Amino acid sequence: MMKSIFKQTFTNAFRQKHLQVLAPILILLYLIVAFNSVVAYKTKMQSFEKAKNSVREAWLNQGPQNPHNSAHYGHYIFQPVNEMHLLDNGIRSFAGSILRLEAHAQNEITFSPAADKTELSRFGDMSFAWMLQVLIPLFIILLCFNSICSDRENQNLKLLSAQGISLSNYIWGKIFSLFTIILCLAVVGLVIQLLVYLVFIKGIGSFDLTRIVIWFLSYVVYFFILTGLSVLTSAWIKKSNTSLVIQLSCWITLMIVMPKITASAGVSIYPMEHKSVFNKALREDREKGIDGHNPEDERAKKFMDSIIAYYKIDTNKVKDVYAVLPVNVDGLVMQADEDYANLVYDKHFKRVHETIIKQNSISKYASFVNPFLAIRNISMGISQSDFSSHLELLFEAEQYRRYLIKNLNDKMAYGGSKTGDWEWKVDAKYWETVKDFSYPSIPLMKNLKSNSIELSAMFFWIILLIISVTLTTNKLTVL
Amino acid sequence: MPVLQAIQLSKQYNGTAALSNLNLSIEKGEIFCLLGQNGAGKTTTINLFLGFTEATSGKATINNIEVKTNDSSTKKYVAYIPEVVQLYGNLTAIENLDFFSAIAGFKYSKEKLAENLTKAGLQSEAHHKRLSIFSKGMRQKVGIAIALAKNADLILMDEPTSGLDPKATSEFTSICKNLAAEGKTILMATHDIFNAVNVGTKIGIMKQGELVHTLNTNEITATALQQLYLETI
């Protein structure tokens, strides 16, 4: 019976004029998106590699230099690019792309690509993920909105019932057969994307297949949920036109209105403090620490006394303490200042990040109401283009900044220079000993864990669908 | 043993009686035509025998098995031709027949499917054409072919000649007579008095959910039936 329903649904669907028109348009869009992603990826990858190499080259070739000058000159971290970003660019267009690392300050990442775009393009990139999240559901509606109510309207349901069809088989048969058609359309899209990437991007053999499979499987679940809901709506609503209007209204609400509402609700419920308030609080806490550049600073003096005590120097006997000390105190003071500043930055940035995480939590929990929000977050997570991945980059960058500045301060302190000798320079070979920034590679499990709420929501939707189909089967009447 | 039987069968919709205490018995090979105005209870009677709706009281039986809404055990004995036979416009006649037969549990060869369509009066050149271009009469023939392919003891027809031209109606009448001659039992709801006299072996006139008259067609002419019908409603 299921085989017959599959065959009938397939034949009927593929002979429908709107599918015959829309399917080639969809394939054309797949191609446009694939080429668009390739161009964007190549541009970003070239810029990234060029900028990264250029910064490293400048670092290595700075010649003899005072380490603290180098610390002020700083280092740059760029938004990394990976193959999964071809499929889902996530929040990357809206997140900053360049982070300057320097002594004394933890800067914010700046220059988001979206800032340079026109108003319209700021609404989001047209990616394969966007097509799967937004356009395919529209196809699902067009295929399924009248799947059952049209059978009721033209009395086929009565005839089918008289022929002895089981309503459970009928509904599940409709869901599975229509889902298979949708899956075919989506698989065609994935194959087109991967083929275009492989042909037009040299050396892109390093695709993480497991990640792609898991990523696509999450969409398979998403399509199954939406197909089920659409078929069920068609069973509950007796008129095809009404079913179409209701389902299109749901599409607009779930795909366009609700994401905006949840984002706005997040900002309203967990407001972010104003930049000036943040800066003031940061400055006040920062001023309580040591001023690494002002030897008259009270706390700097205290720190100096502790150094003298540590090296057991009798200040009554020694006229020039600094000349006797085996270390450059300036380097030690600056590192002490860094250690304190790190505590201050950790405290204030943690607050900001926690606020953003709380704001995002609204959309995470809203996944239990809207499966689109669930798949959007899961897709971005697996693609490493979500806020968690962005935070991971910022965290790793900050760890590197601390490593870098400590290395430079230690060189100042223990490298052989004397206190107050700001003209002292390290050998040109020293720069090679400082390791380059290693861009983080987040394990898949960590990505999935950071989206555990959304994954639970998907599971919840599957259970809800099974229960709803069972209840509908029991309650559905052919009249 | 009657193929189809209604015993004190009643159905109410929101307190309004659609069918009241119907007692009916149809034997094998009979063609029973139910006449009556819209709302007289003809379609409700057919729906109750198909198990599409639950009886408020009384019982309906097919081959002595009680019809129940959540039990399809009587479905194998019944074929049904609705008033509007739409089927699937994107499928050909033979594909529609294949699908509906498969749902009923029958898997036929292409030749057997074509044979059923031909038996139902559909010309062979139409067998592989999509139903979207078919007239109502042609669709009705595919509906008959579906009923034939099921090879059921009982065929329930809900105003099957509604909207058919005289030629198609005449062809349909012949098919029904042939089926009865083969031992099939037919219960047909219709508005067409002359066709009822022509095709039926028995006629029932319904009014406001009640079976008011039951007649043998060999005992009455079309004109007399028309007179009785007009007096009754």
XYZ file of C-alpha atoms in Angstrom:
712
model
C 0.000 0.000 0.000
C 2.809 2.405 0.969
C 4.590 1.575 -2.283
C 1.455 2.505 -4.248
C 1.089 5.780 -2.325
C 4.770 6.553 -3.022
C 4.356 5.828 -6.727
C 1.141 7.825 -7.033
C 2.507 10.811 -5.076
C 5.761 10.858 -7.075
C 4.013 10.636 -10.450
C 1.426 13.214 -9.448
C 4.020 15.644 -8.050
C 6.449 15.457 -10.963
C 3.621 16.024 -13.446
C 2.417 19.128 -11.609
C 3.038 22.224 -13.678
C 4.166 24.374 -10.769
C 6.847 21.840 -9.829
C 7.966 21.595 -13.453
C 8.405 25.378 -13.480
C 9.799 25.812 -9.980
C 12.297 22.920 -9.988
C 14.475 24.409 -12.792
C 14.312 27.796 -11.033
C 15.470 26.108 -7.833
C 18.353 24.428 -9.661
C 19.311 27.763 -11.204
C 19.291 29.318 -7.745
C 21.454 26.464 -6.463
C 23.998 27.245 -9.172
C 23.890 30.994 -8.494
C 24.357 30.401 -4.769
C 27.190 27.933 -5.393
C 29.103 30.332 -7.664
C 28.373 33.257 -5.371
C 29.745 31.284 -2.421
C 32.832 30.263 -4.405
C 33.600 33.873 -5.383
C 33.063 35.094 -1.805
C 35.135 32.219 -0.381
C 38.013 32.779 -2.784
C 38.067 36.507 -2.088
C 37.947 36.005 1.669
C 40.479 33.170 1.594
C 42.923 35.183 -0.528
C 42.517 38.256 1.687
C 42.879 36.140 4.797
C 45.993 34.312 3.619
C 47.542 37.502 2.281
C 46.826 39.484 5.441
C 47.915 36.654 7.748
C 51.184 36.097 5.870
C 51.814 39.808 5.585
C 51.413 40.311 9.345
C 53.682 37.357 10.120
C 56.250 38.555 7.590
C 56.235 42.042 9.094
C 56.680 40.488 12.526
C 59.632 38.352 11.471
C 61.316 41.150 9.521
C 61.071 43.955 12.037
C 64.816 43.682 12.682
C 66.505 44.709 15.933
C 63.787 46.307 17.992
C 62.844 47.102 21.540
C 60.279 44.425 22.595
C 57.935 46.967 24.089
C 57.873 48.964 20.856
C 56.824 45.752 19.196
C 54.146 45.195 21.828
C 52.681 48.596 21.012
C 52.923 47.982 17.288
C 50.885 44.877 18.015
C 49.662 41.975 16.007
C 46.540 41.328 13.921
C 44.121 38.421 13.911
C 41.756 38.000 10.994
C 38.389 36.289 10.736
C 39.357 32.803 9.512
C 37.688 31.052 6.576
C 36.907 27.362 6.307
C 35.084 25.198 3.765
C 31.909 24.965 5.854
C 31.488 28.730 5.480
C 30.743 28.056 1.815
C 27.567 26.325 2.962
C 26.604 28.574 5.861
C 28.222 31.939 6.461
C 26.163 32.467 9.622
C 26.806 35.647 11.567
C 30.237 36.160 9.985
C 29.075 39.043 7.823
C 27.909 40.875 10.900
C 30.789 39.952 13.215
C 34.035 41.893 12.983
C 36.817 40.619 10.775
C 40.011 42.240 12.122
C 41.260 42.166 15.692
C 44.279 44.186 16.774
C 46.288 42.656 19.592
C 48.478 45.063 21.554
C 49.920 45.727 24.970
C 47.762 47.214 27.747
C 44.444 46.858 25.889
C 41.988 44.176 24.849
C 40.506 45.605 21.687
C 37.198 44.775 20.096
C 37.074 43.041 16.755
C 36.175 45.549 14.042
C 35.273 45.903 10.360
C 32.257 43.661 9.813
C 31.788 42.865 6.110
C 28.082 43.810 6.342
C 29.022 47.373 7.215
C 30.349 47.861 3.687
C 27.240 46.467 2.022
C 24.073 48.117 0.801
C 21.028 48.275 3.062
C 19.296 45.390 1.278
C 22.234 42.998 1.369
C 22.599 43.555 5.096
C 19.504 41.420 5.626
C 21.589 38.320 5.102
C 23.764 36.432 2.665
C 22.205 34.196 0.065
C 23.842 30.931 0.996
C 22.933 27.283 0.453
C 21.935 27.165 4.124
C 19.557 30.088 3.552
C 17.990 28.231 0.637
C 17.521 25.103 2.729
C 16.186 27.052 5.690
C 13.845 29.448 3.894
C 13.197 28.461 0.273
C 12.812 24.696 0.626
C 10.082 25.176 3.270
C 8.235 27.232 0.661
C 8.557 24.282 -1.714
C 7.299 22.000 1.035
C 4.212 24.173 1.416
C 3.608 24.265 -2.344
C 3.890 20.482 -2.541
C 1.970 19.581 0.603
C -0.627 22.269 1.306
C -3.397 20.312 -0.468
C -1.966 16.816 -0.111
C -4.941 15.609 1.924
C -7.569 18.342 1.641
C -7.618 18.100 -2.161
C -8.360 14.366 -1.804
C -11.187 15.336 0.518
C -12.452 18.086 -1.815
C -12.582 15.902 -4.920
C -13.983 12.893 -3.021
C -10.865 10.806 -3.625
C -10.574 10.347 0.143
C -14.036 8.729 0.213
C -13.065 6.483 -2.663
C -9.740 5.603 -1.033
C -11.501 4.831 2.231
C -14.054 2.679 0.404
C -11.148 0.828 -1.223
C -10.018 -0.022 2.300
C -7.033 2.273 2.810
C -5.744 2.584 6.369
C -5.771 6.257 7.373
C -2.524 5.761 9.247
C -0.840 4.343 6.133
C -2.443 7.079 4.068
C -1.075 9.961 6.192
C 2.357 8.419 6.778
C 2.489 7.450 3.099
C 1.808 11.043 2.117
C 4.390 12.375 4.590
C 7.149 9.958 3.573
C 6.546 10.241 -0.171
C 6.413 14.051 -0.169
C 9.416 14.149 2.178
C 11.338 11.955 -0.277
C 10.592 14.397 -3.100
C 11.804 17.305 -0.962
C 14.872 15.308 0.019
C 15.654 14.686 -3.664
C 15.466 18.433 -4.328
C 17.753 19.145 -1.379
C 20.249 16.411 -2.294
C 20.438 17.788 -5.840
C 21.272 21.152 -4.253
C 24.009 19.668 -2.060
C 25.548 17.770 -4.974
C 25.554 20.942 -7.095
C 27.223 22.917 -4.298
C 29.931 20.311 -3.696
C 30.626 19.821 -7.404
C 30.975 23.554 -8.011
C 33.294 23.873 -4.987
C 35.449 20.950 -6.091
C 35.741 22.202 -9.668
C 36.276 25.892 -9.021
C 38.294 25.958 -5.804
C 41.786 24.580 -6.160
C 43.006 22.367 -3.346
C 39.673 22.103 -1.596
C 40.073 18.415 -0.919
C 40.091 18.997 2.808
C 36.327 18.932 3.276
C 35.283 17.530 6.622
C 32.854 14.935 5.302
C 31.577 13.951 8.753
C 30.729 17.567 9.450
C 28.939 17.936 6.099
C 26.970 14.717 6.637
C 25.873 15.773 10.143
C 25.085 19.256 8.849
C 22.903 17.901 6.042
C 21.279 15.296 8.297
C 20.064 18.077 10.580
C 18.355 19.582 7.525
C 16.859 16.178 6.658
C 15.221 16.135 10.095
C 14.082 19.740 9.585
C 12.456 18.894 6.230
C 10.772 15.844 7.719
C 9.268 17.940 10.503
C 8.050 20.624 8.091
C 6.652 18.088 5.603
C 4.815 16.332 8.425
C 3.373 19.582 9.741
C 2.307 20.685 6.276
C 0.570 17.356 5.534
C -1.090 17.412 8.954
C -2.353 20.956 8.365
C -3.767 19.715 5.076
C -5.568 16.977 7.009
C -6.981 19.375 9.591
C -8.098 22.078 7.148
C -10.868 21.055 4.768
C -10.303 23.616 1.997
C -7.123 23.770 -0.078
C -7.206 27.563 -0.366
C -7.551 27.976 3.385
C -4.730 25.494 3.942
C -2.457 27.432 1.568
C -3.232 30.776 3.210
C -2.643 29.346 6.697
C 0.614 27.658 5.719
C 1.970 30.725 3.925
C 1.041 32.840 6.949
C 2.947 30.387 9.145
C 5.933 30.569 6.775
C 6.010 34.378 7.006
C 5.583 34.279 10.780
C 8.179 31.576 11.435
C 10.802 32.604 8.870
C 10.565 36.386 8.883
C 8.605 37.787 11.816
C 9.568 35.479 14.678
C 13.370 35.650 14.258
C 13.107 39.441 14.447
C 10.799 39.267 17.468
C 13.055 36.847 19.356
C 16.118 38.975 18.573
C 14.297 42.120 19.754
C 12.954 40.325 22.820
C 16.479 39.197 23.701
C 17.760 42.762 23.540
C 14.781 44.080 25.541
C 14.901 41.440 28.267
C 18.690 41.459 28.562
C 19.725 44.975 27.553
C 23.363 45.573 26.716
C 24.996 48.362 28.681
C 25.912 51.439 26.679
C 29.430 51.599 25.287
C 30.225 54.711 27.333
C 29.103 52.971 30.555
C 31.224 49.936 29.684
C 34.265 52.094 28.902
C 33.849 54.117 32.098
C 33.609 50.984 34.270
C 36.612 49.512 32.496
C 38.633 52.697 32.863
C 37.816 53.007 36.585
C 38.893 49.436 37.324
C 41.921 49.810 35.103
C 43.074 52.913 36.984
C 43.196 50.933 40.207
C 46.079 48.922 38.793
C 49.737 49.683 38.161
C 50.635 52.272 35.571
C 53.418 50.524 33.766
C 54.693 53.735 32.174
C 54.718 55.990 35.211
C 57.448 55.191 37.778
C 55.934 57.783 40.140
C 52.807 55.718 40.357
C 52.186 54.629 43.963
C 51.435 51.005 43.131
C 54.418 50.845 40.772
C 56.637 51.930 43.667
C 55.206 49.228 45.909
C 55.835 46.644 43.246
C 59.408 47.924 42.915
C 59.939 47.518 46.642
C 58.811 43.916 46.415
C 61.373 43.294 43.654
C 64.145 44.811 45.723
C 63.109 42.651 48.643
C 62.999 39.545 46.406
C 66.579 40.129 45.217
C 67.678 41.035 48.797
C 69.286 44.347 47.857
C 70.215 46.667 50.639
C 69.158 50.112 49.407
C 71.237 51.760 52.123
C 74.401 50.307 50.653
C 73.572 50.312 46.983
C 73.296 53.678 45.354
C 71.877 52.607 41.980
C 69.518 49.748 42.675
C 68.515 49.355 39.043
C 72.126 48.880 37.964
C 72.547 46.041 40.443
C 69.327 44.190 39.730
C 69.785 41.240 37.335
C 66.453 42.083 35.706
C 64.895 44.996 33.862
C 62.232 46.142 36.297
C 60.314 47.931 33.538
C 59.555 44.565 31.963
C 58.358 43.122 35.278
C 56.203 46.150 36.061
C 54.623 46.068 32.620
C 53.827 42.379 32.977
C 52.352 42.974 36.437
C 50.256 45.698 34.833
C 49.179 43.252 32.101
C 48.241 40.603 34.675
C 46.061 43.085 36.485
C 44.560 44.432 33.240
C 43.731 40.892 32.162
C 41.635 40.440 35.316
C 39.840 43.699 34.595
C 39.189 42.823 30.950
C 38.067 39.320 31.849
C 35.591 40.738 34.332
C 34.073 43.307 31.950
C 34.165 41.336 28.696
C 32.717 38.317 30.473
C 29.760 40.483 31.446
C 29.284 41.618 27.839
C 29.570 38.117 26.426
C 27.203 36.738 29.050
C 24.661 39.382 28.087
C 24.953 38.412 24.407
C 24.612 34.717 25.313
C 21.485 35.538 27.343
C 20.101 37.568 24.444
C 20.716 34.635 22.099
C 19.131 32.213 24.585
C 15.692 33.627 23.732
C 16.039 32.430 20.150
C 17.507 29.136 21.384
C 14.474 28.366 23.575
C 12.126 29.696 20.878
C 13.292 26.677 18.829
C 10.645 24.729 20.721
C 8.061 26.963 19.034
C 9.807 27.499 15.717
C 11.920 24.730 14.115
C 13.452 27.296 11.762
C 15.282 28.895 14.692
C 16.544 25.456 15.728
C 17.962 24.559 12.326
C 19.403 28.050 11.782
C 21.403 27.823 14.996
C 22.415 24.172 14.512
C 23.515 24.866 10.932
C 25.609 27.862 11.977
C 27.060 25.880 14.863
C 28.190 22.941 12.740
C 29.506 25.384 10.106
C 31.453 27.215 12.827
C 29.874 30.477 11.788
C 27.784 31.079 14.923
C 28.363 33.309 17.916
C 29.976 30.499 19.921
C 32.588 30.012 17.206
C 33.122 33.775 17.102
C 33.612 33.800 20.887
C 36.044 30.907 20.531
C 38.108 32.972 18.084
C 38.052 35.974 20.437
C 39.044 33.758 23.373
C 41.937 32.158 21.496
C 43.025 35.557 20.188
C 43.061 36.963 23.720
C 45.059 33.973 24.953
C 47.532 34.625 22.148
C 47.704 38.336 23.004
C 48.561 37.417 26.585
C 51.181 34.923 25.436
C 52.656 37.483 23.027
C 52.790 40.395 25.447
C 54.151 38.222 28.265
C 56.823 36.920 25.933
C 57.825 40.482 25.014
C 57.703 41.715 28.618
C 59.738 38.731 29.786
C 62.270 39.490 27.081
C 62.466 43.041 28.406
C 62.780 41.801 31.989
C 65.159 38.897 31.573
C 66.706 39.437 28.140
C 69.750 41.315 29.412
C 68.596 44.921 29.357
C 68.752 47.262 32.292
C 65.910 49.155 33.884
C 65.199 52.432 32.079
C 67.069 51.377 28.962
C 64.296 51.876 26.434
C 66.819 51.972 23.611
C 67.758 48.324 24.187
C 66.969 46.132 21.201
C 66.587 42.410 20.777
C 68.311 40.491 18.061
C 66.395 40.132 14.785
C 66.340 36.345 15.258
C 64.289 36.659 18.441
C 61.054 37.257 16.513
C 61.195 33.739 15.082
C 61.001 32.294 18.593
C 57.573 33.827 19.107
C 55.072 31.370 17.691
C 52.400 32.546 15.281
C 48.698 32.588 16.174
C 47.051 29.254 15.597
C 43.462 29.655 14.430
C 41.119 27.508 16.530
C 39.624 24.353 15.140
C 36.518 23.593 17.153
C 35.629 19.893 17.474
C 32.270 18.899 16.013
C 31.051 17.596 19.365
C 31.715 20.969 20.955
C 29.699 22.671 18.194
C 26.839 20.244 18.745
C 27.046 20.670 22.513
C 26.729 24.426 22.206
C 23.468 23.790 20.302
C 22.077 21.142 22.642
C 18.913 23.193 23.260
C 18.207 23.385 19.525
C 18.924 19.663 19.067
C 16.509 18.916 21.920
C 13.944 21.127 20.183
C 14.300 19.116 16.967
C 13.788 15.909 18.933
C 10.745 17.474 20.598
C 9.297 18.346 17.162
C 9.749 14.783 15.916
C 7.939 13.380 18.979
C 5.209 16.016 18.594
C 4.814 15.075 14.934
C 4.454 11.357 15.698
C 1.869 12.076 18.412
C -0.022 14.489 16.143
C -0.141 12.006 13.256
C -1.418 9.280 15.601
C -4.120 11.571 17.013
C -5.058 12.809 13.547
C -5.320 9.251 12.249
C -7.759 8.436 15.037
C -9.817 11.587 14.551
C -9.710 12.063 10.789
C -13.035 11.574 9.030
C -13.414 11.240 5.293
C -16.465 13.526 5.157
C -29.308 -13.869 3.183
C -29.474 -10.174 2.216
C -26.226 -8.636 0.988
C -27.094 -5.324 2.548
C -29.350 -4.671 5.497
C -30.354 -1.656 7.574
C -32.104 -2.314 10.881
C -33.717 0.677 12.601
C -30.792 2.703 11.253
C -30.775 6.340 12.387
C -28.395 9.233 12.094
C -28.595 12.659 13.660
C -26.382 15.678 12.967
C -26.433 18.186 15.838
C -29.833 16.952 16.984
C -31.340 17.038 13.483
C -32.419 13.686 12.090
C -30.789 12.932 8.749
C -32.043 9.349 8.792
C -34.801 7.857 10.950
C -35.307 4.174 11.661
C -34.405 2.945 8.204
C -35.212 -0.684 7.580
C -33.904 -1.942 4.309
C -32.871 -5.272 2.881
C -31.292 -5.814 -0.529
C -30.739 -9.268 -1.968
C -27.977 -10.476 -4.251
C -28.340 -9.289 -7.861
C -30.762 -6.504 -6.987
C -30.412 -2.891 -8.068
C -32.045 -0.743 -5.435
C -32.541 2.915 -6.370
C -33.102 5.447 -3.623
C -35.068 8.482 -4.779
C -35.620 11.668 -2.847
C -34.935 15.364 -2.663
C -31.681 16.835 -1.428
C -31.483 16.180 2.302
C -33.869 13.223 2.172
C -31.172 10.921 3.607
C -29.937 9.076 0.497
C -26.268 10.033 0.814
C -26.387 9.567 4.607
C -27.592 5.993 4.012
C -24.678 5.309 1.654
C -22.201 6.961 4.031
C -23.427 4.756 6.870
C -22.949 1.597 4.782
C -19.450 2.763 3.847
C -18.596 3.440 7.478
C -17.793 7.098 6.745
C -19.974 8.175 9.649
C -21.257 6.476 12.778
C -24.925 5.598 13.198
C -26.741 7.269 16.082
C -28.772 4.079 16.568
C -29.624 0.888 14.751
C -27.206 -1.026 12.596
C -26.094 -1.466 9.034
C -24.772 -4.807 7.849
C -23.056 -6.044 4.716
C -23.010 -9.801 4.209
C -24.290 -9.994 7.786
C -21.234 -8.130 9.178
C -21.991 -4.923 11.034
C -20.442 -1.812 9.510
C -18.293 0.193 11.938
C -16.407 3.430 11.346
C -13.080 2.228 12.746
C -13.258 -1.254 11.275
C -12.614 -1.917 7.623
C -13.704 -5.581 7.656
C -16.773 -4.847 5.474
C -14.799 -2.712 2.989
C -13.638 -5.729 0.985
C -17.249 -6.515 0.013
C -18.018 -2.961 -1.121
C -17.135 -0.857 -4.142
C -18.119 2.777 -4.313
C -18.789 5.265 -7.072
C -19.101 8.816 -5.730
C -21.199 11.565 -7.254
C -18.105 13.352 -8.464
C -15.387 11.071 -9.761
C -12.337 13.317 -9.907
C -9.511 10.862 -9.266
C -5.981 12.159 -10.046
C -5.848 14.456 -13.057
C -2.086 14.083 -13.523
C -2.369 10.298 -13.761
C -3.631 8.415 -16.806
C -6.776 6.300 -16.689
C -4.752 3.116 -16.406
C -2.486 4.610 -13.703
C -5.529 5.714 -11.677
C -7.053 2.261 -11.955
C -3.751 0.623 -11.031
C -3.403 2.859 -7.956
C -6.942 2.421 -6.612
C -6.811 -1.331 -7.270
C -3.504 -1.575 -5.408
C -5.052 0.257 -2.451
C -7.802 -2.377 -2.414
C -5.113 -5.055 -2.455
C -5.298 -6.067 -6.134
C -2.291 -6.061 -8.419
C -3.330 -6.416 -12.054
C -1.349 -6.685 -15.258
C -1.573 -3.842 -17.785
C -3.800 -6.071 -19.941
C -6.209 -6.789 -17.115
C -6.379 -3.094 -16.209
C -7.105 -2.214 -19.830
C -9.759 -4.939 -19.922
C -11.545 -3.417 -16.922
C -11.444 0.046 -18.475
C -12.847 -1.306 -21.703
C -15.540 -3.203 -19.818
C -16.468 0.065 -18.107
C -16.933 1.576 -21.568
C -13.743 3.643 -21.854
C -12.280 3.541 -25.336
C -8.774 2.100 -25.553
C -7.228 5.289 -26.974
C -8.169 7.049 -23.708
C -6.499 4.491 -21.453
C -3.104 6.204 -21.483
C -4.359 9.768 -21.399
C -4.332 11.886 -18.276
C -7.650 12.381 -16.544
C -7.212 16.161 -16.543
C -8.495 16.166 -20.145
C -11.381 13.729 -19.488
C -15.073 14.664 -19.545
C -17.250 13.847 -16.511
C -18.629 10.803 -18.324
C -15.167 9.466 -19.092
C -14.095 9.947 -15.484
C -17.238 8.159 -14.377
C -16.200 5.217 -16.532
C -12.827 5.080 -14.812
C -14.734 5.140 -11.498
C -16.806 2.188 -12.700
C -13.629 0.399 -13.779
C -12.261 0.865 -10.253
C -15.429 -0.687 -8.860
C -15.241 -3.529 -11.397
C -11.591 -4.201 -10.639
C -12.402 -4.593 -6.964
C -14.840 -7.346 -7.881
C -16.944 -6.529 -4.815
C -20.316 -8.104 -4.016
C -21.932 -4.751 -3.402
C -21.601 -1.480 -5.319
C -22.757 1.726 -3.656
C -23.400 4.593 -6.055
C -24.116 8.156 -5.011
C -25.949 9.946 -7.837
C -23.690 8.388 -10.467
C -25.584 9.749 -13.493
C -25.664 13.336 -12.230
C -24.249 15.561 -14.979
C -23.934 12.765 -17.547
C -25.312 13.253 -21.060
C -28.107 10.858 -22.241
C -25.677 8.627 -24.161
C -23.346 8.283 -21.173
C -26.356 7.648 -18.909
C -27.597 4.928 -21.262
C -24.133 3.281 -21.322
C -24.010 3.481 -17.554
C -27.429 1.828 -17.278
C -26.249 -1.071 -19.449
C -23.172 -1.575 -17.327
C -25.272 -1.656 -14.149
C -27.634 -4.233 -15.655
C -24.692 -6.395 -16.723
C -23.230 -6.198 -13.226
C -26.545 -7.247 -11.691
C -26.726 -10.099 -14.171
C -23.290 -11.208 -12.934
C -24.700 -11.327 -9.397
C -23.512 -7.963 -8.121
C -25.789 -6.013 -5.807
C -26.209 -2.275 -6.335
C -27.541 0.452 -4.073
C -27.861 3.688 -6.003
C -28.916 7.120 -4.753
C -30.358 9.149 -7.621
C -32.573 12.061 -8.610
C -33.252 10.554 -12.018
C -36.716 8.918 -11.836
C -36.669 7.593 -15.418
C -33.241 6.080 -15.055
C -34.278 4.543 -11.724
C -37.215 2.800 -13.359
C -35.011 1.747 -16.248
C -32.090 0.338 -14.285
C -33.518 -0.584 -10.885
C -35.176 -3.736 -9.703
C -36.495 -1.944 -6.619
C -37.073 1.703 -5.833
C -37.289 3.430 -2.486
C -38.612 6.960 -2.040
C -37.163 8.849 0.881
C -38.477 11.954 2.588
C -36.916 13.767 5.534
C -34.771 10.812 6.523
C -37.474 8.204 6.240
C -38.062 5.512 3.641
C -41.649 6.277 2.707
C -42.247 3.871 -0.220
C -40.583 0.736 -1.511
C -41.641 -0.493 -4.974
C -40.745 -3.152 -7.486
C -39.975 -1.516 -10.823
C -41.894 -4.154 -12.741
C -45.020 -2.995 -10.932
C -44.856 0.678 -11.874
C -44.313 2.866 -14.930
C -42.048 5.904 -15.026
C -45.055 8.224 -15.271
C -46.768 6.617 -12.291
C -43.542 6.734 -10.299
C -43.111 10.397 -11.134
C -46.657 11.073 -9.948
C -46.055 9.163 -6.701
C -42.720 10.886 -6.174
C -44.209 14.346 -6.590
C -47.053 13.496 -4.222
C -44.636 12.128 -1.657
C -42.103 14.907 -1.474
